[in-house]
PDB file of C-alpha atoms in Angstrom:
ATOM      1  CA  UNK A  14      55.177 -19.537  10.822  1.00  0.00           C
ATOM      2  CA  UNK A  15      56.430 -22.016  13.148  1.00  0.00           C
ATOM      3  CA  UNK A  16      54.346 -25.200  14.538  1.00  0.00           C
ATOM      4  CA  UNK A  17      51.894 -24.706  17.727  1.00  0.00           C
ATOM      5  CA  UNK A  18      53.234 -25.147  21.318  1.00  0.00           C
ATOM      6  CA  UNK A  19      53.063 -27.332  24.714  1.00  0.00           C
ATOM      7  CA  UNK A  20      51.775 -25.672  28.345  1.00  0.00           C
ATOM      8  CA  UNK A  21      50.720 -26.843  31.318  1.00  0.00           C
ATOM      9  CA  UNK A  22      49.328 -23.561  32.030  1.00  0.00           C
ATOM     10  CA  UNK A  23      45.158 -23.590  32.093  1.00  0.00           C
ATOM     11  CA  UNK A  24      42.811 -22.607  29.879  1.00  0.00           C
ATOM     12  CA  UNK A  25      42.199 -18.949  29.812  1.00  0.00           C
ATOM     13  CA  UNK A  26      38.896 -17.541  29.275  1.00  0.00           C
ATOM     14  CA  UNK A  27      39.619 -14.405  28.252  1.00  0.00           C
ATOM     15  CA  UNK A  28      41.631 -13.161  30.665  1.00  0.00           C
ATOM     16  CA  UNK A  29      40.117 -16.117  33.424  1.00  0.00           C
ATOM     17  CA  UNK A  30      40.542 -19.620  34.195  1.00  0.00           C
ATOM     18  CA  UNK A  31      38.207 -21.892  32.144  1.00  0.00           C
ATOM     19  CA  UNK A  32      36.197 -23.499  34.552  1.00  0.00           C
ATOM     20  CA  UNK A  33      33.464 -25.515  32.505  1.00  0.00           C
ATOM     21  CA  UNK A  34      32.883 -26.097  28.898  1.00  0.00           C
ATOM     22  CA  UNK A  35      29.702 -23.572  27.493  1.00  0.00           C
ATOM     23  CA  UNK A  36      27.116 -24.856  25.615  1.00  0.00           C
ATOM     24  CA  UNK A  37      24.876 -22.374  22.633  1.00  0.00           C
ATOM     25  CA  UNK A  38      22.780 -20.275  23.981  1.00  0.00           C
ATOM     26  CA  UNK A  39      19.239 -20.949  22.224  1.00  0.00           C
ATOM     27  CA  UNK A  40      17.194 -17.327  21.175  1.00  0.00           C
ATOM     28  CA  UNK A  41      14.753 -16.312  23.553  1.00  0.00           C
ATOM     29  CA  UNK A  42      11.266 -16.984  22.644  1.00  0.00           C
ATOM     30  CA  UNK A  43      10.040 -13.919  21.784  1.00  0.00           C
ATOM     31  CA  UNK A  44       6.317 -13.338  24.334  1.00  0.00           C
ATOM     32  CA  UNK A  45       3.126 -14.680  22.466  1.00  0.00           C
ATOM     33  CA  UNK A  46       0.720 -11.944  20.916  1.00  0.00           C
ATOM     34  CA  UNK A  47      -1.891 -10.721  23.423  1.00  0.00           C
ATOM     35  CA  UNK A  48      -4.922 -12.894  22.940  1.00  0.00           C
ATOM     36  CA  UNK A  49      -8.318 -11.069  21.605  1.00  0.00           C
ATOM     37  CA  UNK A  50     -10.423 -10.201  24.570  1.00  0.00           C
ATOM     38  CA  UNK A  51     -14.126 -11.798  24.279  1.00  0.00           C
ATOM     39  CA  UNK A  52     -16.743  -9.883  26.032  1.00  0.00           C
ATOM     40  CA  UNK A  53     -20.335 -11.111  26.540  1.00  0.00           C
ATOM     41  CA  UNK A  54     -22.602  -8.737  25.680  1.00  0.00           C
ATOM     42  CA  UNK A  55     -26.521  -8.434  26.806  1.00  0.00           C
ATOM     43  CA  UNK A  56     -29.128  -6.433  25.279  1.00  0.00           C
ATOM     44  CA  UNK A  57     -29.025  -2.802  26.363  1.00  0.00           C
ATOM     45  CA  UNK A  58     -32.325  -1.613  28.024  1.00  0.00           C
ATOM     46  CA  UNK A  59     -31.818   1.494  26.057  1.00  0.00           C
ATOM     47  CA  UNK A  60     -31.477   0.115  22.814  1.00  0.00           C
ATOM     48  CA  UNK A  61     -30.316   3.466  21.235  1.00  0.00           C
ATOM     49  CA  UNK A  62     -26.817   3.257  23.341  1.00  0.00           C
ATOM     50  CA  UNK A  63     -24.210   1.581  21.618  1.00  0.00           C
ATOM     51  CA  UNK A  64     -22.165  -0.944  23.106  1.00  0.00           C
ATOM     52  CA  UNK A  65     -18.482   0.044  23.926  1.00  0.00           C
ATOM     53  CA  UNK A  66     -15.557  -1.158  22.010  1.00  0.00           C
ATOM     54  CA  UNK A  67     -13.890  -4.356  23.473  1.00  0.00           C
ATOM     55  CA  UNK A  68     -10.421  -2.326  25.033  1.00  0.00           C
ATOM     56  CA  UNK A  69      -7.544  -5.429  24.429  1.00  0.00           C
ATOM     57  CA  UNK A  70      -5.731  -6.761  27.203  1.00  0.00           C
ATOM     58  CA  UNK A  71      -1.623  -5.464  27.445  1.00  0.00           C
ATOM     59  CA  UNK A  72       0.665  -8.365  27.594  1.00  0.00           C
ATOM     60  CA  UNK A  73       2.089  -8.831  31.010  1.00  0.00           C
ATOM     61  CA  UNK A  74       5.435  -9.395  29.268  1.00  0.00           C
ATOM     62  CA  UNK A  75       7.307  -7.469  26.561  1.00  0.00           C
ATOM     63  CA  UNK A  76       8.648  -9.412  23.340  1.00  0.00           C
ATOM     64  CA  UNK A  77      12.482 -10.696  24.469  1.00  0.00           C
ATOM     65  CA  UNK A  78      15.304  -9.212  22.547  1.00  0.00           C
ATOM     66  CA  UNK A  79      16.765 -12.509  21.632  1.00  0.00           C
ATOM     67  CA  UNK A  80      20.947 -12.181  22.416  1.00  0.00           C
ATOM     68  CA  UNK A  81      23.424 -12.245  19.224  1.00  0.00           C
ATOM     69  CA  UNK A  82      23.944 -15.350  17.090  1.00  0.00           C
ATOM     70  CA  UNK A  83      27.350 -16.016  18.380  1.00  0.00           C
ATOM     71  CA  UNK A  84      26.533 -15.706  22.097  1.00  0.00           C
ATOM     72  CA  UNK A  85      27.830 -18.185  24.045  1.00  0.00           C
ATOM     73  CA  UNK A  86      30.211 -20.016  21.511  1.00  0.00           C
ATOM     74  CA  UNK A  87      33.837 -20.591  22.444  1.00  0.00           C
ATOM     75  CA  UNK A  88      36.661 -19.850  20.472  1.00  0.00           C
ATOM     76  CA  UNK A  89      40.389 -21.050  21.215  1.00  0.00           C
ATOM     77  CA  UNK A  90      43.046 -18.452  19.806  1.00  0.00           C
ATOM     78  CA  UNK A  91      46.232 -20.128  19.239  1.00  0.00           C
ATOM     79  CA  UNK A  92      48.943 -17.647  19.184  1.00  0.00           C
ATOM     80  CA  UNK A  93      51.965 -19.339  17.744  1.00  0.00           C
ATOM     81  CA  UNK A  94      55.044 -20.216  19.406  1.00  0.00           C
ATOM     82  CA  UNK A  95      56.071 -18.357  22.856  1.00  0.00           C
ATOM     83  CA  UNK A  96      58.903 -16.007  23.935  1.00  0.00           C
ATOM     84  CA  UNK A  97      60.525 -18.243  26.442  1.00  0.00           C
ATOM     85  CA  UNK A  98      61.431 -21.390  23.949  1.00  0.00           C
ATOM     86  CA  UNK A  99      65.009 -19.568  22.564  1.00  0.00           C
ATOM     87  CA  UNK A 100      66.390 -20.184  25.993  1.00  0.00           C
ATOM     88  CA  UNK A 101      65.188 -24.411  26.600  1.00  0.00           C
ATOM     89  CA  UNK A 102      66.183 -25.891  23.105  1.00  0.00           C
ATOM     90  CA  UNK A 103      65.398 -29.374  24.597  1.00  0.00           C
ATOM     91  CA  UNK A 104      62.149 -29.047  25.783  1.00  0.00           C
ATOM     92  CA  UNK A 105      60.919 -27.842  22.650  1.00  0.00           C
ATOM     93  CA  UNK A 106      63.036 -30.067  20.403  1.00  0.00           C
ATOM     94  CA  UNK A 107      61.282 -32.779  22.538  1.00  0.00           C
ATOM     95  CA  UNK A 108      59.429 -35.216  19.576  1.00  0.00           C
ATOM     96  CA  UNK A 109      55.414 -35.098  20.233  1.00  0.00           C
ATOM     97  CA  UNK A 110      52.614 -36.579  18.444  1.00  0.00           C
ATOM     98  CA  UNK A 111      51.881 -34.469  15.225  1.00  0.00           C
ATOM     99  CA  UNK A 112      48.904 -36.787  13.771  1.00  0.00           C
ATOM    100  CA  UNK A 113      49.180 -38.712  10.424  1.00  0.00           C
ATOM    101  CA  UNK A 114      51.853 -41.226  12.182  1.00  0.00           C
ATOM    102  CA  UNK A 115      54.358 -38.277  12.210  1.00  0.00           C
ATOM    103  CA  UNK A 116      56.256 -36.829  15.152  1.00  0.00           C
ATOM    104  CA  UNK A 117      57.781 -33.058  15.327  1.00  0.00           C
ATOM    105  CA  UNK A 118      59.315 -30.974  17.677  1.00  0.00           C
ATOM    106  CA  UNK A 119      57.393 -30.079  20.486  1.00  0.00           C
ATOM    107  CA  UNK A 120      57.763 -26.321  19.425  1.00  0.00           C
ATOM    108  CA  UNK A 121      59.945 -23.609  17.507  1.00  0.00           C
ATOM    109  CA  UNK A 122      61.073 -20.328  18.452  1.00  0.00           C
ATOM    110  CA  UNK A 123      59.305 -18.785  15.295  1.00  0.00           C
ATOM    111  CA  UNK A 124      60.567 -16.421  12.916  1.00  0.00           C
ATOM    112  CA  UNK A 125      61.148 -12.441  13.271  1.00  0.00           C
ATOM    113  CA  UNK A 126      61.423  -9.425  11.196  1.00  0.00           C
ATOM    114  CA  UNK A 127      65.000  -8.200   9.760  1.00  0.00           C
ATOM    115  CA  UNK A 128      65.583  -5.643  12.378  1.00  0.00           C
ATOM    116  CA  UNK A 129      64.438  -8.595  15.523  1.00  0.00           C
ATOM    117  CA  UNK A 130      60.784  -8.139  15.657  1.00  0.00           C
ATOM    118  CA  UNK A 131      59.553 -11.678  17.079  1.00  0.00           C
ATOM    119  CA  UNK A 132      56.793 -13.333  15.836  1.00  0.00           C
ATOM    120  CA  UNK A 133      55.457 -14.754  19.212  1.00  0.00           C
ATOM    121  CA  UNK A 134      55.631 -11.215  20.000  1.00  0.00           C
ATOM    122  CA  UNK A 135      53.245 -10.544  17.194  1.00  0.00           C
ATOM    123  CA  UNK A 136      51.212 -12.961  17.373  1.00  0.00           C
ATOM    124  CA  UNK A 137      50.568 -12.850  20.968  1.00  0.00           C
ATOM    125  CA  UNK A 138      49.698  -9.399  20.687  1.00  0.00           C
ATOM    126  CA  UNK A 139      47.189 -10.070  17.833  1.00  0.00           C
ATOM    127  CA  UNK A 140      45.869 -12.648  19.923  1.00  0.00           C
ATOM    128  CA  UNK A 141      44.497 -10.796  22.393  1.00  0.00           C
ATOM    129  CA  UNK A 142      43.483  -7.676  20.304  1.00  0.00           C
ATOM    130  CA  UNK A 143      40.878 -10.368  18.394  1.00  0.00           C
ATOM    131  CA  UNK A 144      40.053 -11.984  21.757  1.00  0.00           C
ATOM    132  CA  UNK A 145      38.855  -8.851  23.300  1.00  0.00           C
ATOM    133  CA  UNK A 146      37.206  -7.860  20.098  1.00  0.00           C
ATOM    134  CA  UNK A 147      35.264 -11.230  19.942  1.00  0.00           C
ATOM    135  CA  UNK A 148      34.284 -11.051  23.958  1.00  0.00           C
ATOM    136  CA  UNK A 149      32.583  -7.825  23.710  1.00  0.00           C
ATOM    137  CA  UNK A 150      30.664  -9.483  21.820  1.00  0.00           C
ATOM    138  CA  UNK A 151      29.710 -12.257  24.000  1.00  0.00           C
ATOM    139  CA  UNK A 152      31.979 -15.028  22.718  1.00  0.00           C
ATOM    140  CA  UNK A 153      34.164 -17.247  25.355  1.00  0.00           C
ATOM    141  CA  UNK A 154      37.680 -16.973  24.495  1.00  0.00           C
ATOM    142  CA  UNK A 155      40.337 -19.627  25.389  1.00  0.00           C
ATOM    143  CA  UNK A 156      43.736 -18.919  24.792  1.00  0.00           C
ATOM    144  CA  UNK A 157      46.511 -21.651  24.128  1.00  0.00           C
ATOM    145  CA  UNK A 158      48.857 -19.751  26.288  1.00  0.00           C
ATOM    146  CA  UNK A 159      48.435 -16.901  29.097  1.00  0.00           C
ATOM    147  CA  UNK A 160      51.425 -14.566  28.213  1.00  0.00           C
ATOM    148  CA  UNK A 161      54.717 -14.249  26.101  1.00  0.00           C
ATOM    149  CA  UNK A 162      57.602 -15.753  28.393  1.00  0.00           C
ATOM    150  CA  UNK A 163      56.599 -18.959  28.486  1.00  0.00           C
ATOM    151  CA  UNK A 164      57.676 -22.366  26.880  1.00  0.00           C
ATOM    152  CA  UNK A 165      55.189 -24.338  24.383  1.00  0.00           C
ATOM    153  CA  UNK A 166      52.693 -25.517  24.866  1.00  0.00           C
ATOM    154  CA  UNK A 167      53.763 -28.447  22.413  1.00  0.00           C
ATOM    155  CA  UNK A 168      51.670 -28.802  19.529  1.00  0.00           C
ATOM    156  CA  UNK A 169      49.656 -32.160  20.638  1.00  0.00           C
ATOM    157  CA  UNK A 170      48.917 -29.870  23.744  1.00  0.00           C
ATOM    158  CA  UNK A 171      47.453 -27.156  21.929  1.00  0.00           C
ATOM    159  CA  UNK A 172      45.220 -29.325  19.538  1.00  0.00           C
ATOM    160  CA  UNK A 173      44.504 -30.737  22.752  1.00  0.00           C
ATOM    161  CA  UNK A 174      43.158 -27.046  24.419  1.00  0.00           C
ATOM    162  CA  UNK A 175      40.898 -26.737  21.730  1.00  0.00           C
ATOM    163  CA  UNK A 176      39.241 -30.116  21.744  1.00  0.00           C
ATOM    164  CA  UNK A 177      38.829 -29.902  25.441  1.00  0.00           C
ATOM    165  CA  UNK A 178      36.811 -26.963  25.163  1.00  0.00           C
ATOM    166  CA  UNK A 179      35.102 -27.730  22.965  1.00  0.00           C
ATOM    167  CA  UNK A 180      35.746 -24.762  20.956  1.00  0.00           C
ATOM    168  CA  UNK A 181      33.359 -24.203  17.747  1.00  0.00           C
ATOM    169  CA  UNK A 182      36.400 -22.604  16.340  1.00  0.00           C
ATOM    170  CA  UNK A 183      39.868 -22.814  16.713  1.00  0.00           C
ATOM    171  CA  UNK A 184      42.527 -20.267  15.082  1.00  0.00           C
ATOM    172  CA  UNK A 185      46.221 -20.354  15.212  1.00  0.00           C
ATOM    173  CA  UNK A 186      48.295 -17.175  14.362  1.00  0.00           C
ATOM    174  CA  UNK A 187      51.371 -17.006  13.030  1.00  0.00           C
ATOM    175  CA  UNK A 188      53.391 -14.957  10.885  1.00  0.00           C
ATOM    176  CA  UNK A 189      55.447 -16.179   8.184  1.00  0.00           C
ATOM    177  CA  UNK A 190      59.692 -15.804   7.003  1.00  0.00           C
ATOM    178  CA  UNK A 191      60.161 -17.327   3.829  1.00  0.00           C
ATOM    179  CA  UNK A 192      63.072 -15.437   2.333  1.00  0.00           C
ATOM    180  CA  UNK A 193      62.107 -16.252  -1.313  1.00  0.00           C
ATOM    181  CA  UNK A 194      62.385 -13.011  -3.346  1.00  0.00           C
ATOM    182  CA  UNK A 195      59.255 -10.181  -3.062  1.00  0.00           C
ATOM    183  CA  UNK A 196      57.208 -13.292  -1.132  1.00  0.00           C
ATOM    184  CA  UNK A 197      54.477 -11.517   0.369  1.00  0.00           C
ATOM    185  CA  UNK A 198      50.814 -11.781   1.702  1.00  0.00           C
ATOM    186  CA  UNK A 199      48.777 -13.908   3.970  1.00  0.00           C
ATOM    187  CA  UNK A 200      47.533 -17.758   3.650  1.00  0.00           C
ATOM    188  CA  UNK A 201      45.532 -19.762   5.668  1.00  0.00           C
ATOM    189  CA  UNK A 202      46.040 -23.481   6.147  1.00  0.00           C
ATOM    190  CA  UNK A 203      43.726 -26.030   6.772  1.00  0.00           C
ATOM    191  CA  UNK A 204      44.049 -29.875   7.278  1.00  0.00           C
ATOM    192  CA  UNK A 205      43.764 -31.718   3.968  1.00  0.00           C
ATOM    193  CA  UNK A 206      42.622 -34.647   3.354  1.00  0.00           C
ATOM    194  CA  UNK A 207      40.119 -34.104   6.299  1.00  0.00           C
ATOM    195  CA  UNK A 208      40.980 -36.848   9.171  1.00  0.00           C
ATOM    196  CA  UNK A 209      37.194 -36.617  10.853  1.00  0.00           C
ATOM    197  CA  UNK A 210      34.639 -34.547  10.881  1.00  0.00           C
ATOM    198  CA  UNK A 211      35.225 -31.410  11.714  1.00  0.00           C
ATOM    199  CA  UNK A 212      38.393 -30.793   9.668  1.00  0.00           C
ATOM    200  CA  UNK A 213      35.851 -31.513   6.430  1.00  0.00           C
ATOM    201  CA  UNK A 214      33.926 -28.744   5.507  1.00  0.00           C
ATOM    202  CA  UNK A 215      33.445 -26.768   8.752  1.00  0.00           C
ATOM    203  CA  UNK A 216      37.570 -26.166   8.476  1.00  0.00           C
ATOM    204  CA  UNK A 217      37.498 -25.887   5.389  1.00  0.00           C
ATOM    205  CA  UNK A 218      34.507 -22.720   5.634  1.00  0.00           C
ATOM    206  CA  UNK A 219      36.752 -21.509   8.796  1.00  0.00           C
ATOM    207  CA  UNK A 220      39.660 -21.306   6.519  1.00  0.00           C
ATOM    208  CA  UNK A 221      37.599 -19.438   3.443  1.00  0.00           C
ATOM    209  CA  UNK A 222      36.218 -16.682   5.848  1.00  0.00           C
ATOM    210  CA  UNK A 223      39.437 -16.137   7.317  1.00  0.00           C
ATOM    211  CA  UNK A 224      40.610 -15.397   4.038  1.00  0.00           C
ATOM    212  CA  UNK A 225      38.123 -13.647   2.163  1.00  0.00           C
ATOM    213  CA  UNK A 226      37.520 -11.683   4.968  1.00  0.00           C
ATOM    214  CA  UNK A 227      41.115 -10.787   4.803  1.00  0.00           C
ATOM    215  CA  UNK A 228      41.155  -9.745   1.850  1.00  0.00           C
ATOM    216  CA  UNK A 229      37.973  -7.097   2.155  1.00  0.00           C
ATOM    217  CA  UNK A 230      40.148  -6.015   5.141  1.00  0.00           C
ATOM    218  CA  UNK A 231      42.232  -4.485   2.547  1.00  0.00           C
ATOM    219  CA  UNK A 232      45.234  -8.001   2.799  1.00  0.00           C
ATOM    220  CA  UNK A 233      46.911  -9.594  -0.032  1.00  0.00           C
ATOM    221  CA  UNK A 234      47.020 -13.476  -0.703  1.00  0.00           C
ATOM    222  CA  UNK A 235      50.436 -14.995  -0.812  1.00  0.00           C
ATOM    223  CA  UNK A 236      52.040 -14.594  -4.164  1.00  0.00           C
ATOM    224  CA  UNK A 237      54.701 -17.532  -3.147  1.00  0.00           C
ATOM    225  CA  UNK A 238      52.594 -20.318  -1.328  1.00  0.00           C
ATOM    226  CA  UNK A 239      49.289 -21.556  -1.756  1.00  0.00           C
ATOM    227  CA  UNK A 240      46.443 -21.317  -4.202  1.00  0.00           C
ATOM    228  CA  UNK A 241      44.377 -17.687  -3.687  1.00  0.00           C
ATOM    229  CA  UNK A 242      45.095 -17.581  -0.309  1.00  0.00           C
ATOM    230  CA  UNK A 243      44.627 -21.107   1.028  1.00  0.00           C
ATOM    231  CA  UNK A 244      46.725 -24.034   2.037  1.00  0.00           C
ATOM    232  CA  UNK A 245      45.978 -27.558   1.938  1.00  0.00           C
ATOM    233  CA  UNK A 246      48.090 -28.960   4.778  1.00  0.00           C
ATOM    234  CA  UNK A 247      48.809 -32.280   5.854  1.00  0.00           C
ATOM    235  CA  UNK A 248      51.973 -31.768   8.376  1.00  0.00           C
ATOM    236  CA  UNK A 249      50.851 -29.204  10.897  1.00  0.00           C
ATOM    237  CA  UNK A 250      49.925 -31.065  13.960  1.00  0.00           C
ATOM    238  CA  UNK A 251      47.836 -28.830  15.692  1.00  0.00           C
ATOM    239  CA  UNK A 252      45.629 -28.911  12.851  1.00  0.00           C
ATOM    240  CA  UNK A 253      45.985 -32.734  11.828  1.00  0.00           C
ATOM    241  CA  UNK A 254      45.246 -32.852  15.689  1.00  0.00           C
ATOM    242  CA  UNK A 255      42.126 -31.258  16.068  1.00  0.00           C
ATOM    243  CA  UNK A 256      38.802 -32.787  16.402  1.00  0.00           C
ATOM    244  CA  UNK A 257      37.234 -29.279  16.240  1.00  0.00           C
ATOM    245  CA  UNK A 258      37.149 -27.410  13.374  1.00  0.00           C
ATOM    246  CA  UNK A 259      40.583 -25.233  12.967  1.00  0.00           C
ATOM    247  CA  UNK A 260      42.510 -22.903  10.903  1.00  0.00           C
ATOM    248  CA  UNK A 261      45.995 -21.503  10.789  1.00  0.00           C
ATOM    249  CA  UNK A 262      46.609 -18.045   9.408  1.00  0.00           C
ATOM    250  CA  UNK A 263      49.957 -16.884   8.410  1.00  0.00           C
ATOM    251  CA  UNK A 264      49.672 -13.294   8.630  1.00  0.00           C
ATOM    252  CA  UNK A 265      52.100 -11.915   5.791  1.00  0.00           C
ATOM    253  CA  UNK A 266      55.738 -12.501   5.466  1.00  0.00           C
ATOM    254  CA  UNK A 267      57.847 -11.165   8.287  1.00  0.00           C
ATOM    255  CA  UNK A 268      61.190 -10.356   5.752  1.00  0.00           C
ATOM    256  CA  UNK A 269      59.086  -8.467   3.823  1.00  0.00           C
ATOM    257  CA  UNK A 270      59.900  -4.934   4.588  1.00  0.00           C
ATOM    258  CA  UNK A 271      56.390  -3.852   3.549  1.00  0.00           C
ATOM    259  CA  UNK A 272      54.774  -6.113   6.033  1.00  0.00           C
ATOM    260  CA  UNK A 273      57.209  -6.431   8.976  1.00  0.00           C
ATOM    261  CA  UNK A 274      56.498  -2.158   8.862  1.00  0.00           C
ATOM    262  CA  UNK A 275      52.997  -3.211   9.136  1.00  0.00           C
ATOM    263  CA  UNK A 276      53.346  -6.281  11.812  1.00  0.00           C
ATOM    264  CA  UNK A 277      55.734  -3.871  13.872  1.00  0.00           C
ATOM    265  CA  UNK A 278      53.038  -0.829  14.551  1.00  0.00           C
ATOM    266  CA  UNK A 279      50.078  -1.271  16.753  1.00  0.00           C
ATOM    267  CA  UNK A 280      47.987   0.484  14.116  1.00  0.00           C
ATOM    268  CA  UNK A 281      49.223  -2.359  12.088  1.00  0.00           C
ATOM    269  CA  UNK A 282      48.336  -5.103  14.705  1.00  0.00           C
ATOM    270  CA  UNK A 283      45.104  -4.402  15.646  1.00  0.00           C
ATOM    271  CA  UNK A 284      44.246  -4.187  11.536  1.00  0.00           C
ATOM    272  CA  UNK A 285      45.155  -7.890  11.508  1.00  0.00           C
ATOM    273  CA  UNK A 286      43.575  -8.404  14.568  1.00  0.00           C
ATOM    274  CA  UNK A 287      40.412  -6.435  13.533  1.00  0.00           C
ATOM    275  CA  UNK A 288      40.053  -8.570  10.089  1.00  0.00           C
ATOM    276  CA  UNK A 289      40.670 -12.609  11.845  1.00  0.00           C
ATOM    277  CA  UNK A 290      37.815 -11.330  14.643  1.00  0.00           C
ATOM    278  CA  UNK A 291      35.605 -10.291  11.654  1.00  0.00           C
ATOM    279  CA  UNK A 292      35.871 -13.582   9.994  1.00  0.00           C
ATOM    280  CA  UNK A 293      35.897 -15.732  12.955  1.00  0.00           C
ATOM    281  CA  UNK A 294      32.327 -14.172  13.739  1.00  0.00           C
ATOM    282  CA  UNK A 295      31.055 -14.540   9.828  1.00  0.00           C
ATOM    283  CA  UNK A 296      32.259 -18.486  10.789  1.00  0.00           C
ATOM    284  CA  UNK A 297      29.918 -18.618  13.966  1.00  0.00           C
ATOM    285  CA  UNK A 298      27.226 -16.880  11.996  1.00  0.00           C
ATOM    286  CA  UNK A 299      27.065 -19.003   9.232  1.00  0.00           C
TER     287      UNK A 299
END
């Protein structure tokens, strides 16, 4: 995993410029029940005649199918690092705000697999596999960065994307390349101790679906950092950053041979991808 990055590019709303912040969209009422019908009656002049049966009155409006809990949320999808920083070592070297009084590097090239797989190459792809996945389903996507040539955005920056839309959920992607012997599996990090709001308990329930969520996807928890999965986390600045509530989640280890197989196949990718769109919609539902 390597720290989240600096654009100047726009937000993207899935695919389009981000125009205007979205607010919830509240169920549709569903139509009142047709009111009973009185009828006056008057005596019949033919008293063996009965009276007819009051015939109710339709509703001039069908019952509204109310739209799906997470319409209209937004979700920012931070896919870590970008294939253009390699070639401009100083921009990305460049010390930013990283929260907590600390300063970091702008941005990192990220890691890769043994044989060269990149991880912004990864993670980019992932990206947009949960980003269409969670916009078929109604959801406004915002993505940190528009494509894989690029440089940054810095990490301040993309903290920044998220809080601007005001995104009820914020994930950053990455992909891990620890070189510790057999480390394997996923983690997700979350800021801890909480600096407002938002990185209390809504990160912290962000983080938990991510991970259980990748685990009934069939995912191991790292057996070489963290506890079951998770990652208490004071020095990432995207997430010490955010005012919305945010996760990070390291995919698996990238020098794992295992799991770089997996990262490197698109069958493999869009598992990943499948699992973090899963979660991020048990988040909004909950």
């Amino acid at each position: 995993m390597v720290a989240v990055r600096r654009a100047t590019a726009p937000l993207l709303l899935a695919g389009a410029l981000l125009l205007t912040g979205c607010s919830d969209d509240a169920p549709a009422a569903p139509a009142p029940p047709p009111a009973p019908v009185v009828t006056s009656t008057t005596a019949s002049p033919t008293p063996s005649s009965p009276s007819p049966s009051p015939t109710p009155t339709p509703s001039s409006s069908p019952s509204a199918t109310p739209p799906p809990v997470a319409a209209g949320k937004v979700v920012v999808l931070d896919p870590g690092h970008n294939g253009g920083n390699g070639a401009h070592p100083a921009e990305i070297n460049r010390p930013v705000p990283a929260g907590r009084g600390q300063t970091k590097p702008c941005n990192t090239t990220g890691t890769a697999t043994n044989a060269g797989y990149p991880e912004h190459a990864f993670t980019f792809d992932v990206a947009q596999r949960v980003g269409k996945a969670l916009a078929d389903k109604g959801i406004k996507v915002v993505y940190t960065r528009p494509d894989d040539t690029g440089v940054g955005p810095c990490v301040d920056r993309r903290a920044a994307i998220g809080n601007e839309a005001g995104a009820d959920a914020v994930v950053s992607i990455h992909a891990d390349g620890s070189e510790a012997a057999g480390a394997n599996g996923f983690h997700v990090a979350y800021s801890s101790p909480p600096l407002n709001a938002a990185q209390g308990a809504p990160s912290t329930r962000l983080a938990q679906a991510l991970r259980d969520t990748m685990r009934t996807s069939g995912f191991s928890a790292a057996n070489y950092i963290g506890t079951n999965g998770l990652s208490a986390r004071a020095d990432l600045g995207g997430l010490n950053l955010s005012t919305r509530p945010a996760a990070l989640v390291e995919c698996g280890n990238m020098r794992n041979a295992t799991e770089a197989a997996r990262m490197t196949s698109a069958d493999g990718r869009q598992q990943f991808a499948s699992a973090i769109a899963a979660a991020i919609e048990a988040y909004l539902a909950s």
